[in-house]
Coordinates of C-alpha atoms and ligand atoms in Angstrom, one line a residue:
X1 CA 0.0 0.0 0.0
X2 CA 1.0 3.7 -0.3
X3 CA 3.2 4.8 2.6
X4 CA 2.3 8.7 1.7
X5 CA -0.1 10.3 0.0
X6 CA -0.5 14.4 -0.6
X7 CA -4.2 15.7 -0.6
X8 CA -4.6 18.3 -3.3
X9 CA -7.6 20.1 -1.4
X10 CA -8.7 22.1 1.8
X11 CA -11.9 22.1 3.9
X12 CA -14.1 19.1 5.1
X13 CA -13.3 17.1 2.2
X14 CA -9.4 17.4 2.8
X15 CA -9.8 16.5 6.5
X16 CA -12.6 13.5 5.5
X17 CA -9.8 12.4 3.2
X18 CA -7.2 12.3 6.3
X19 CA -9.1 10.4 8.2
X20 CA -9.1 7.5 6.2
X21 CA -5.6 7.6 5.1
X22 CA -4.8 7.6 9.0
X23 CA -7.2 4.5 9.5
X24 CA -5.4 2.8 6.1
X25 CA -1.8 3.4 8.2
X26 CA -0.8 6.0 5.4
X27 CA 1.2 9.3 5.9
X28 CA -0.8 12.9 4.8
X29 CA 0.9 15.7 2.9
X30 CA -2.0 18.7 3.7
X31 CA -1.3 21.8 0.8
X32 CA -2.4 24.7 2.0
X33 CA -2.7 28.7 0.7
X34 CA -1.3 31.5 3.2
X35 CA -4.7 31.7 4.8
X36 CA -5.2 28.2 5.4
X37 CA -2.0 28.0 7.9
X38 CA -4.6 27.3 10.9
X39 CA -7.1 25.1 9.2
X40 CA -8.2 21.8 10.3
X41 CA -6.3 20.4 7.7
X42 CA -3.5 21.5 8.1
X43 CA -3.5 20.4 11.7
X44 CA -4.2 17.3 11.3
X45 CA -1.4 16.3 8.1
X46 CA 1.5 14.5 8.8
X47 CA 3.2 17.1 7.6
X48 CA 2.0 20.3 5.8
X49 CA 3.5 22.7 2.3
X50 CA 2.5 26.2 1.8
X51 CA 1.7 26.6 -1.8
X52 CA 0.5 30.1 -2.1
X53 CA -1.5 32.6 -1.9
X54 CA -4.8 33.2 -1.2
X55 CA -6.9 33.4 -4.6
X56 CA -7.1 29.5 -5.6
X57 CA -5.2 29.7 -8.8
X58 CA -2.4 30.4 -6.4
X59 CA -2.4 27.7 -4.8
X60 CA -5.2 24.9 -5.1
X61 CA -5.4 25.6 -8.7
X62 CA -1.5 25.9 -9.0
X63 CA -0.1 22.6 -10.7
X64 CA 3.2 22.9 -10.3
X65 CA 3.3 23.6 -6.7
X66 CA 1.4 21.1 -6.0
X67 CA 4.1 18.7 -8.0
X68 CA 6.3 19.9 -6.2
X69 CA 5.1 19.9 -2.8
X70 CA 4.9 16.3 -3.7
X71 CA 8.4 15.8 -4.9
X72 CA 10.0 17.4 -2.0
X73 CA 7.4 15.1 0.4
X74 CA 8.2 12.2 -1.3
X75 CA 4.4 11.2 -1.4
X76 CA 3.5 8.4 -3.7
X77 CA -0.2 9.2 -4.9
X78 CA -1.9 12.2 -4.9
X79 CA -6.1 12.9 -4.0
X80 CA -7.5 15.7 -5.6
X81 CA -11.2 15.7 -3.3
X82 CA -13.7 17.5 -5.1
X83 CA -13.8 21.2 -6.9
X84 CA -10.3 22.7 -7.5
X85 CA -7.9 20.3 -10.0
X86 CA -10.3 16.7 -9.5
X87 CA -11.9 17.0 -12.6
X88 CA -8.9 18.6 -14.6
X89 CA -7.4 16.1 -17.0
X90 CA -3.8 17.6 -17.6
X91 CA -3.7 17.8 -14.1
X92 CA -4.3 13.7 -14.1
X93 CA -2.1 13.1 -16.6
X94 CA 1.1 15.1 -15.5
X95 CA 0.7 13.8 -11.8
X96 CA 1.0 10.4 -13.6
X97 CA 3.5 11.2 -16.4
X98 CA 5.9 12.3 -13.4
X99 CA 5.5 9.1 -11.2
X100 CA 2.6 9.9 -8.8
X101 CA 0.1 8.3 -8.9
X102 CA -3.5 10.1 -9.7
X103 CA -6.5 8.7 -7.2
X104 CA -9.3 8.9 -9.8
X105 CA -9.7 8.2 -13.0
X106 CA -8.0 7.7 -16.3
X107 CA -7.3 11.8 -18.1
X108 CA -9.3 10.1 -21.4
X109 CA -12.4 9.3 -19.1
X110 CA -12.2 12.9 -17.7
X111 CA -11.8 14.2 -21.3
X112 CA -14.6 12.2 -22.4
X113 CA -17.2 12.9 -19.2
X114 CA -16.0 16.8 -19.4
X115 CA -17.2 17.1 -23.1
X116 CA -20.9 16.7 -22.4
X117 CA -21.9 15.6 -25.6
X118 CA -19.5 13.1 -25.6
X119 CA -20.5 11.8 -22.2
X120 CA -23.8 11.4 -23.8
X121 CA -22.8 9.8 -26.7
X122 CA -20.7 7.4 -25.1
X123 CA -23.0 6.0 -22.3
X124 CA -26.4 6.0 -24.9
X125 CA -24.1 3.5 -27.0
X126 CA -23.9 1.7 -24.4
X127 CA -27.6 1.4 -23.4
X128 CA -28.3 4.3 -21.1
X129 CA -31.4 6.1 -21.8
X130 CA -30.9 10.2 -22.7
X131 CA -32.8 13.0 -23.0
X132 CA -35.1 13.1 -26.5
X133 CA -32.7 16.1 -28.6
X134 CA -30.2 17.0 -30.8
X135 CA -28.0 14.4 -30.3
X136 CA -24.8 16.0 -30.8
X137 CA -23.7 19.8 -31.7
X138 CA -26.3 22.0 -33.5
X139 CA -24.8 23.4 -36.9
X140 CA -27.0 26.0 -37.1
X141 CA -30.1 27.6 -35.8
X142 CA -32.5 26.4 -38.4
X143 CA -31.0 22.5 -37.1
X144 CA -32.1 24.2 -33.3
X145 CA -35.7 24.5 -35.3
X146 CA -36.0 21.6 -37.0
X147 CA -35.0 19.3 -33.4
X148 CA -37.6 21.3 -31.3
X149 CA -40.4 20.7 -33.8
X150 CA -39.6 17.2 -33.8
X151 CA -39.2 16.8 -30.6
X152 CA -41.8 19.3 -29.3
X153 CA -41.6 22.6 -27.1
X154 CA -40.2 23.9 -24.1
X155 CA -36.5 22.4 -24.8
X156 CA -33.1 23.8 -23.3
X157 CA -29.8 24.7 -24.9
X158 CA -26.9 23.8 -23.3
X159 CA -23.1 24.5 -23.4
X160 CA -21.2 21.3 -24.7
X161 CA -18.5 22.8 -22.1
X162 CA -21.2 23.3 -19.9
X163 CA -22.0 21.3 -16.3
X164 CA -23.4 22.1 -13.2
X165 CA -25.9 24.8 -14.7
X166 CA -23.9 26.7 -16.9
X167 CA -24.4 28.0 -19.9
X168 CA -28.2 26.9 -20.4
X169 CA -31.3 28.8 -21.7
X170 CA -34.5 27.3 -21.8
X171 CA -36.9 28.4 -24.9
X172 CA -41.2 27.5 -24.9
X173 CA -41.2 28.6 -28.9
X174 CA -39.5 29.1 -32.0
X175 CA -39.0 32.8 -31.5
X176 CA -37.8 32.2 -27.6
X177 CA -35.5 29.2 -29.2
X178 CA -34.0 32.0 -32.3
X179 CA -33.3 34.2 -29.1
X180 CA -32.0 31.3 -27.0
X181 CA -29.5 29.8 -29.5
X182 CA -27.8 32.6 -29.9
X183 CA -27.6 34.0 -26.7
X184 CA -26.5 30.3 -25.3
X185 CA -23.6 29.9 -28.1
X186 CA -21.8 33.4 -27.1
X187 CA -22.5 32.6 -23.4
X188 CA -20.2 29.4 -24.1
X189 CA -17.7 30.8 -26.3
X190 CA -17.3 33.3 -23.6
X191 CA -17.4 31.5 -20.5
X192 CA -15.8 28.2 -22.0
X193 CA -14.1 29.0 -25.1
X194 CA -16.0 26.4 -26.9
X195 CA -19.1 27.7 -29.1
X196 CA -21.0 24.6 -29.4
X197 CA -23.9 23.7 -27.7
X198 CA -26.5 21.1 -28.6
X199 CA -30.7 20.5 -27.5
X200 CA -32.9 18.7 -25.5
X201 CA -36.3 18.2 -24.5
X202 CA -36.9 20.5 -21.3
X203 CA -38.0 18.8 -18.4
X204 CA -40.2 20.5 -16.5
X205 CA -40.8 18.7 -12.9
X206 CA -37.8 15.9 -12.6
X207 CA -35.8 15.0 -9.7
X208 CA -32.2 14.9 -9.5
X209 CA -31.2 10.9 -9.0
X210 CA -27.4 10.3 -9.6
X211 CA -26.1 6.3 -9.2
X212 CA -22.5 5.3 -7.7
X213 CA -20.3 3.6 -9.1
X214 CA -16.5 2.2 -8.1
X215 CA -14.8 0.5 -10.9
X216 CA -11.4 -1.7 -10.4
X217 CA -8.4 -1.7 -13.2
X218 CA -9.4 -5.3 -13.5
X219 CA -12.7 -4.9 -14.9
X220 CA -14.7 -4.9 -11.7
X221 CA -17.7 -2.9 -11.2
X222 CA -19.9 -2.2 -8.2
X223 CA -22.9 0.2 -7.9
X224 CA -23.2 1.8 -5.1
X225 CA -26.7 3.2 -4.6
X226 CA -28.5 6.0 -5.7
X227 CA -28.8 9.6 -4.4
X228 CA -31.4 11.9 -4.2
X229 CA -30.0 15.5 -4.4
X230 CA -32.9 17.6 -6.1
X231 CA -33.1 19.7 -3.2
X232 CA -30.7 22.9 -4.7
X233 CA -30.7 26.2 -4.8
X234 CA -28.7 28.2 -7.9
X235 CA -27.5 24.5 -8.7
X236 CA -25.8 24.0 -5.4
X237 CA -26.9 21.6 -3.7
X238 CA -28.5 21.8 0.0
X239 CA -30.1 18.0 0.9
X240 CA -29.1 14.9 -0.7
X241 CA -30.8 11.7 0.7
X242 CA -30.4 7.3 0.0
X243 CA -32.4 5.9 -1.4
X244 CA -34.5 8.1 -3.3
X245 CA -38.1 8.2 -1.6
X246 CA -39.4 8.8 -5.6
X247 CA -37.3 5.4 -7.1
X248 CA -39.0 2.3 -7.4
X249 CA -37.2 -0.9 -7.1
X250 CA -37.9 -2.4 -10.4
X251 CA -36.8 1.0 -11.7
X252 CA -33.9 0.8 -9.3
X253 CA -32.5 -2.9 -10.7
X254 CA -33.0 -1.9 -14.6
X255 CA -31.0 1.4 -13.9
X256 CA -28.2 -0.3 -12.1
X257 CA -27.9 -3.1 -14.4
X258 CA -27.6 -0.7 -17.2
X259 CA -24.8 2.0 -15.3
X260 CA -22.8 -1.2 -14.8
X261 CA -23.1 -2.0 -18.9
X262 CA -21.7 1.2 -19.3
X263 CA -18.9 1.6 -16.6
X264 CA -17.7 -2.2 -18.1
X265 CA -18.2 -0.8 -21.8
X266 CA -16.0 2.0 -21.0
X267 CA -13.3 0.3 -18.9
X268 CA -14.2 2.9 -16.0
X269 CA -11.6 3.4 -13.4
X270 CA -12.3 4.7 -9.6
X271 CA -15.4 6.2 -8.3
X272 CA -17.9 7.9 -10.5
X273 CA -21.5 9.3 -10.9
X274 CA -23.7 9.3 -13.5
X275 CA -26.4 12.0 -13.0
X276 CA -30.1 11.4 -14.1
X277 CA -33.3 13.2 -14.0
X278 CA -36.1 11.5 -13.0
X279 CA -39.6 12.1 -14.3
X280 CA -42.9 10.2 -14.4
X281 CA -40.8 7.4 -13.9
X282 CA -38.4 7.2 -16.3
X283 CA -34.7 8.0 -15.6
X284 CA -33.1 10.7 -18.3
X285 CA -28.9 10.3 -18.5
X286 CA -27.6 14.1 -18.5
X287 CA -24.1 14.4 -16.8
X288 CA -21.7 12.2 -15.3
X289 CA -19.3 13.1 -12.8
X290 CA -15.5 11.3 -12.7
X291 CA -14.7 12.6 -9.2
X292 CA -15.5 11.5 -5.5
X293 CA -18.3 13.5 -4.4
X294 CA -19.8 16.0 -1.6
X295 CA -22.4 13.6 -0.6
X296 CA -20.6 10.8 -0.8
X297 CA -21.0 9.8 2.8
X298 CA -24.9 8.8 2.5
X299 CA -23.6 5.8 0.3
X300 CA -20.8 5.2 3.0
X301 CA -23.7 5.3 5.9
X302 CA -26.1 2.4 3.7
X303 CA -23.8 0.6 2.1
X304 CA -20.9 0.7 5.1
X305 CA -18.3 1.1 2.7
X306 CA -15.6 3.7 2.8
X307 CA -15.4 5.1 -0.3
X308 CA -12.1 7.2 -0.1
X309 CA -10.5 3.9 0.7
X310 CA -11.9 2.5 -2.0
X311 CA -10.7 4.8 -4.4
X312 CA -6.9 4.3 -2.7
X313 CA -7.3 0.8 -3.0
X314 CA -8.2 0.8 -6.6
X315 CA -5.5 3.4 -7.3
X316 CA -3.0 0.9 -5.6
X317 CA -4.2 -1.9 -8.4
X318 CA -6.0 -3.6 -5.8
X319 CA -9.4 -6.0 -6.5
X320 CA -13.0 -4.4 -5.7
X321 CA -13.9 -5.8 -2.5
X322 CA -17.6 -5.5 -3.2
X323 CA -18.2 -6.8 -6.7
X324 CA -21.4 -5.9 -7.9
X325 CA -24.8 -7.4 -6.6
X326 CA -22.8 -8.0 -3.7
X327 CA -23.7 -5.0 -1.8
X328 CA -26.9 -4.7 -0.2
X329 CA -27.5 -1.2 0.9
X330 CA -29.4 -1.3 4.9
X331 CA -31.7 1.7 5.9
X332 CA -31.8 5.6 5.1
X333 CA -29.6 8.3 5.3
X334 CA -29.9 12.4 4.8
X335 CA -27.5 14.9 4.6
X336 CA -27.2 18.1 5.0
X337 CA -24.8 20.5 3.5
X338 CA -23.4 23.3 6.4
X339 CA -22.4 26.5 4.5
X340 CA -21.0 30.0 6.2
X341 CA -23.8 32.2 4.6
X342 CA -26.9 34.1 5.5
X343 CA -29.8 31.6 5.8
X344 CA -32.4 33.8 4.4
X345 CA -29.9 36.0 1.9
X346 CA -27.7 33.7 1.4
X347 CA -24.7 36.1 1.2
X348 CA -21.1 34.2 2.6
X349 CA -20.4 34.7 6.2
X350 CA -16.6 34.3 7.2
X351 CA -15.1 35.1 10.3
X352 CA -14.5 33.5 13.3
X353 CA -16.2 30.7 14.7
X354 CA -16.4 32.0 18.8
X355 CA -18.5 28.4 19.5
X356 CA -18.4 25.0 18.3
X357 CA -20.6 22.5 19.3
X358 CA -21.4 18.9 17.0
X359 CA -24.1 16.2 17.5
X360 CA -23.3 13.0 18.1
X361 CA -25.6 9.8 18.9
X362 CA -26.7 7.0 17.6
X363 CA -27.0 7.4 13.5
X364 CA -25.1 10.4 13.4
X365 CA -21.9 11.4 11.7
X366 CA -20.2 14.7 11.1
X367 CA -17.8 16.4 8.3
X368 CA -16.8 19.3 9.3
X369 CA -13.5 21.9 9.5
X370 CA -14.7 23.9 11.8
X371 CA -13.4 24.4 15.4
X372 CA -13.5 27.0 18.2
X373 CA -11.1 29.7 17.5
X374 CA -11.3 28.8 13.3
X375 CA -11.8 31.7 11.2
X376 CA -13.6 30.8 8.1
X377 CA -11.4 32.9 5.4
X378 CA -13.5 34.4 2.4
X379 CA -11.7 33.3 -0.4
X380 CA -13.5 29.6 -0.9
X381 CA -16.4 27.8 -1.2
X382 CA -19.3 28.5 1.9
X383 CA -19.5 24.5 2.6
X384 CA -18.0 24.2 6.0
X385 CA -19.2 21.1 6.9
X386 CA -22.0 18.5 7.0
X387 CA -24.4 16.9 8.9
X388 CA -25.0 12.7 7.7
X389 CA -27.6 10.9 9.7
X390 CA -28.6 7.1 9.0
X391 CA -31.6 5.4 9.6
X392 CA -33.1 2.1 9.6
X393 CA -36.4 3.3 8.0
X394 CA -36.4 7.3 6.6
X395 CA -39.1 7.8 9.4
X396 CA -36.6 7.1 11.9
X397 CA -33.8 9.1 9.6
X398 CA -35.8 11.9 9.6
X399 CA -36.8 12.0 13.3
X400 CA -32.8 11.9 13.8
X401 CA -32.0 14.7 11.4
X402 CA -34.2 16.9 13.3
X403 CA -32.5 15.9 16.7
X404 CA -29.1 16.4 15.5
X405 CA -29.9 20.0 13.8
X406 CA -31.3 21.1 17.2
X407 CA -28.3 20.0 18.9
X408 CA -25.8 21.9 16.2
X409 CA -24.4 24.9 17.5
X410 CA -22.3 27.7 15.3
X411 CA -21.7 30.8 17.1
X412 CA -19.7 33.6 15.6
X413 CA -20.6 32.9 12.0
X414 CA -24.3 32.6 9.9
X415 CA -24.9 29.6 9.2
X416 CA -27.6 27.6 6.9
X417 CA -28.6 25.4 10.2
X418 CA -31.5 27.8 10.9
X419 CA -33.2 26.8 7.2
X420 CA -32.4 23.4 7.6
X421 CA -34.1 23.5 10.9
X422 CA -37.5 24.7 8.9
X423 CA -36.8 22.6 5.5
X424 CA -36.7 19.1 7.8
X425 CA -40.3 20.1 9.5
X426 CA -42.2 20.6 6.1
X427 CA -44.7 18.2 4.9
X428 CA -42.8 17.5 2.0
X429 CA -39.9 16.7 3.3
X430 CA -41.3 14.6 5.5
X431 CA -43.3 12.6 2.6
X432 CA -40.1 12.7 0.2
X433 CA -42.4 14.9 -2.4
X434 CA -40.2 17.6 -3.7
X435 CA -38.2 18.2 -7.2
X436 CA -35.5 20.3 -8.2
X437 CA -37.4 23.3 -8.4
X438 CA -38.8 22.8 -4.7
X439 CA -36.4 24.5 -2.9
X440 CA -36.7 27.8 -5.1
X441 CA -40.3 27.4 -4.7
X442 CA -40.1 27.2 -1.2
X443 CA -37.8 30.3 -0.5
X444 CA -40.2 32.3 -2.5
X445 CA -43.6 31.2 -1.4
X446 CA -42.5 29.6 2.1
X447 CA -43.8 26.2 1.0
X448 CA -41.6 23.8 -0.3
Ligands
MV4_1 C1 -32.0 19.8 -17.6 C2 -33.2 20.2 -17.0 C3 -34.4 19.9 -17.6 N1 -34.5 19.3 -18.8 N2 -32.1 19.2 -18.8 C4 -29.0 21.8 -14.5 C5 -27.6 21.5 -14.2 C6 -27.2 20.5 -15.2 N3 -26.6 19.4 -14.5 C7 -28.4 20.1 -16.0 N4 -29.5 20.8 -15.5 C8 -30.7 20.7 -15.9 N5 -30.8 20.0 -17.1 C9 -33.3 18.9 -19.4 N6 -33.3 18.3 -20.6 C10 -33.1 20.9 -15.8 C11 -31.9 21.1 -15.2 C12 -31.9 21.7 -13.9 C13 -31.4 21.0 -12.8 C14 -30.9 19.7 -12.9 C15 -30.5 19.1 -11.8 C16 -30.5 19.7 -10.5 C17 -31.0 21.0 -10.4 C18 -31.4 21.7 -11.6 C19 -31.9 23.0 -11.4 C20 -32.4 23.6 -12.5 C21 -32.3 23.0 -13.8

């Protein structure tokens, strides 16, 4: 096994990461900017490199610091977590070209998943049901047209370049679609410098259901679960849940056996999500994700599996210890996301954090960075921490969730605890009925 391994990130995730390298009996390099010098993370490393300065492309963003913060270490493999460089290809590739090890996939799969039309062309070939559209890049807006009257109105452009709610525009006619086309191919030249963008049938009510998967460099493939993450606001997510109270099981088996077709197709490597929406029943392919996610841990709390470890494992050339139909996911679990911000305005709030206090209990687990005495510097992401509670039914999940955001105390900071708090209580919540436009809803109208 790895004797050392550097962890290209900061916050909860780079701590969570820690953890099980610690457990595994493996050394930590923690990277860190000038303002992370008393962060969690940085604590809790074996042994700690300044990279840089504050603005990310300084230092969590800055490749060949990171390099060589790993040369001078003498670390072995290298995790990238989530955000900053774990979906960057060259980044993949020159960690491997200079003897490191990458933990994640192969650079062509992040290539392939980062081009979404692509992505969707390779996974329908292997049998995953997509989105009725265009099917690849639109030529020309008269091609837009000609797709939406087949197909049939409201559709959405998107970026090819695109992801995580970028670069889309919705149109209900022919005029809005003229409009949208254009508008939707400068917005991706300019944000991604990559014009095209291709069409699909808009979905109006769906959920957001994503599917697991860990894939082994000896063909391997186990599936994971599903997650339930439709609960968002400005496409960051807030609540993500397992199982998904709208997912059948019959619906559940087809979709699995399926993701698995592709993943083996494609000679996947590591851990991966493929993102659906979910409508009327039917599951719609749009995105997938070749990185180890922020929710991740409501798989962990089902299926008991640690996922990080996992992903070192398979790195390492190791077998998957759970091949598929082997793992039998036991009871519920919810989690919720804990960002510095303003509950109701959602506008960041760093500082210091004067008081610290976590739940604990049966069912309850907590990612965090926080601490008394931390300040929470401005320059990143508002996700400080979260809250993962398991459940042998989602009654009893629920009832838990409730508990533990009672217990959770933040003082010195804003926090999102106090919407949580009145999220968890609503009747929809509590039946599972909401989609991804329900939280929107809900801060608008106060009913989710
Ligand atoms: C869609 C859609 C409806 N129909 N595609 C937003 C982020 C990106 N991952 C894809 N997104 C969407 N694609 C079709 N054909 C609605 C969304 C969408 C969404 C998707 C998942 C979670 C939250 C969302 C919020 C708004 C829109």
């Amino acid at each position: 096994m790895f004797k050392k391994i550097l962890i290209a990130n900061r916050g909860e995730i780079a701590v969570r990461i820690h953890r099980t390298c610690r457990e595994m009996g493996i050394s930590t390099v923690a990277v860190h900017s000038e303002a992370d010098a008393s962060a969690l993370h940085v604590k809790l490393a074996t042994e700690s490199v300044c990279i840089g300065g504050n603005a990310a492309k300084d230092s969590y963003l800055n490749i060949p610091a990171i390099l060589s913060a790993a040369e001078v270490t003498d670390a072995e493999a290298i995790h990238p977590g989530y955000g900053f460089l774990s979906e960057n290809s060259k980044f993949a590739e020159i960690t491997g070209k200079l003897g490191f090890t990458f933990i994640g996939p192969k650079p062509e799969h992040i290539v392939a998943m980062g081009d979404k039309i692509t992505a969707i062309q390779t996974v329908k070939k292997y049998g995953l049901p997509t989105v009725p559209g265009s099917d690849g890049v639109l030529d020309d807006v008269e091609q837009a047209v000609e797709v939406a009257e087949r197909i049939g109105y409201p559709v959405i452009v998107k970026a090819t370049s695109g992801g995580g709610g970028k670069g889309m525009k919705v149109a209900h006619s022919t005029q809005a679609l003229r409009q949208a086309f254009h508008i939707a191919m400068s917005e991706a030249q300019a944000n991604f410098g990559d014009n095209r963008v291709y069409l699909e049938k808009f979905l109006e009510q769906p959920r957001h259901v994503e599917v697991q998967v860990l894939c082994d460099s000896h063909g391997n493939v186990s599936i994971l679960g599903e997650r339930d993450c439709s609960l968002q606001r400005r496409h960051q997510k807030i609540i993500e849940e397992t199982p998904s109270p709208a997912v059948t099981d019959p619906m559940r088996e087809k979709l699995f056996e399926q993701v698995a077709r592709v993943c083996q197709g494609m000679g996947y490597l590591g851990a991966g999500t493929f993102e659906f929406l979910y409508e009327k029943g039917e599951f719609y392919f749009i995105e997938m994700n070749t990185r180890l996610q922020v929710e991740h841990p409501v798989t962990e709390m089902v299926t008991g599996i640690d996922l990080v470890a996992e992903q070192i494992r398979i790195a390492f050339g190791e077998k998957l210890r759970y091949p598929i139909h082997s793992v039998t996911p036991r009871g519920h679990s919810i989690e919720c996301r804990i960002n510095a911000e303003d509950p109701e305005k959602f506008y960041p709030s760093p500082g210091k954090v004067t008081e610290y206090f976590a739940p604990g209990g049966p069912g309850v687990r907590v990612d965090s960075c926080l601490y008394p005495g931390y300040s929470v510097p401005p320059y990143y992401d508002p996700t400080v921490g979260k809250l993962i509670v398991h459940g042998a039914t989602r009654e009893e999940c629920v009832a838990r969730l409730k508990r533990a955001l009672e217990e959770f105390v933040v003082g010195g900071i804003k926090t999102n605890i106090p919407l949580h708090r009145k999220l968890v209580a609503t009747n929809a919540f509590l039946k599972g009925e909401y989609t991804i436009h329900s939280l929107e809803h809900y801060l608008q109208t106060g009913r989710l």
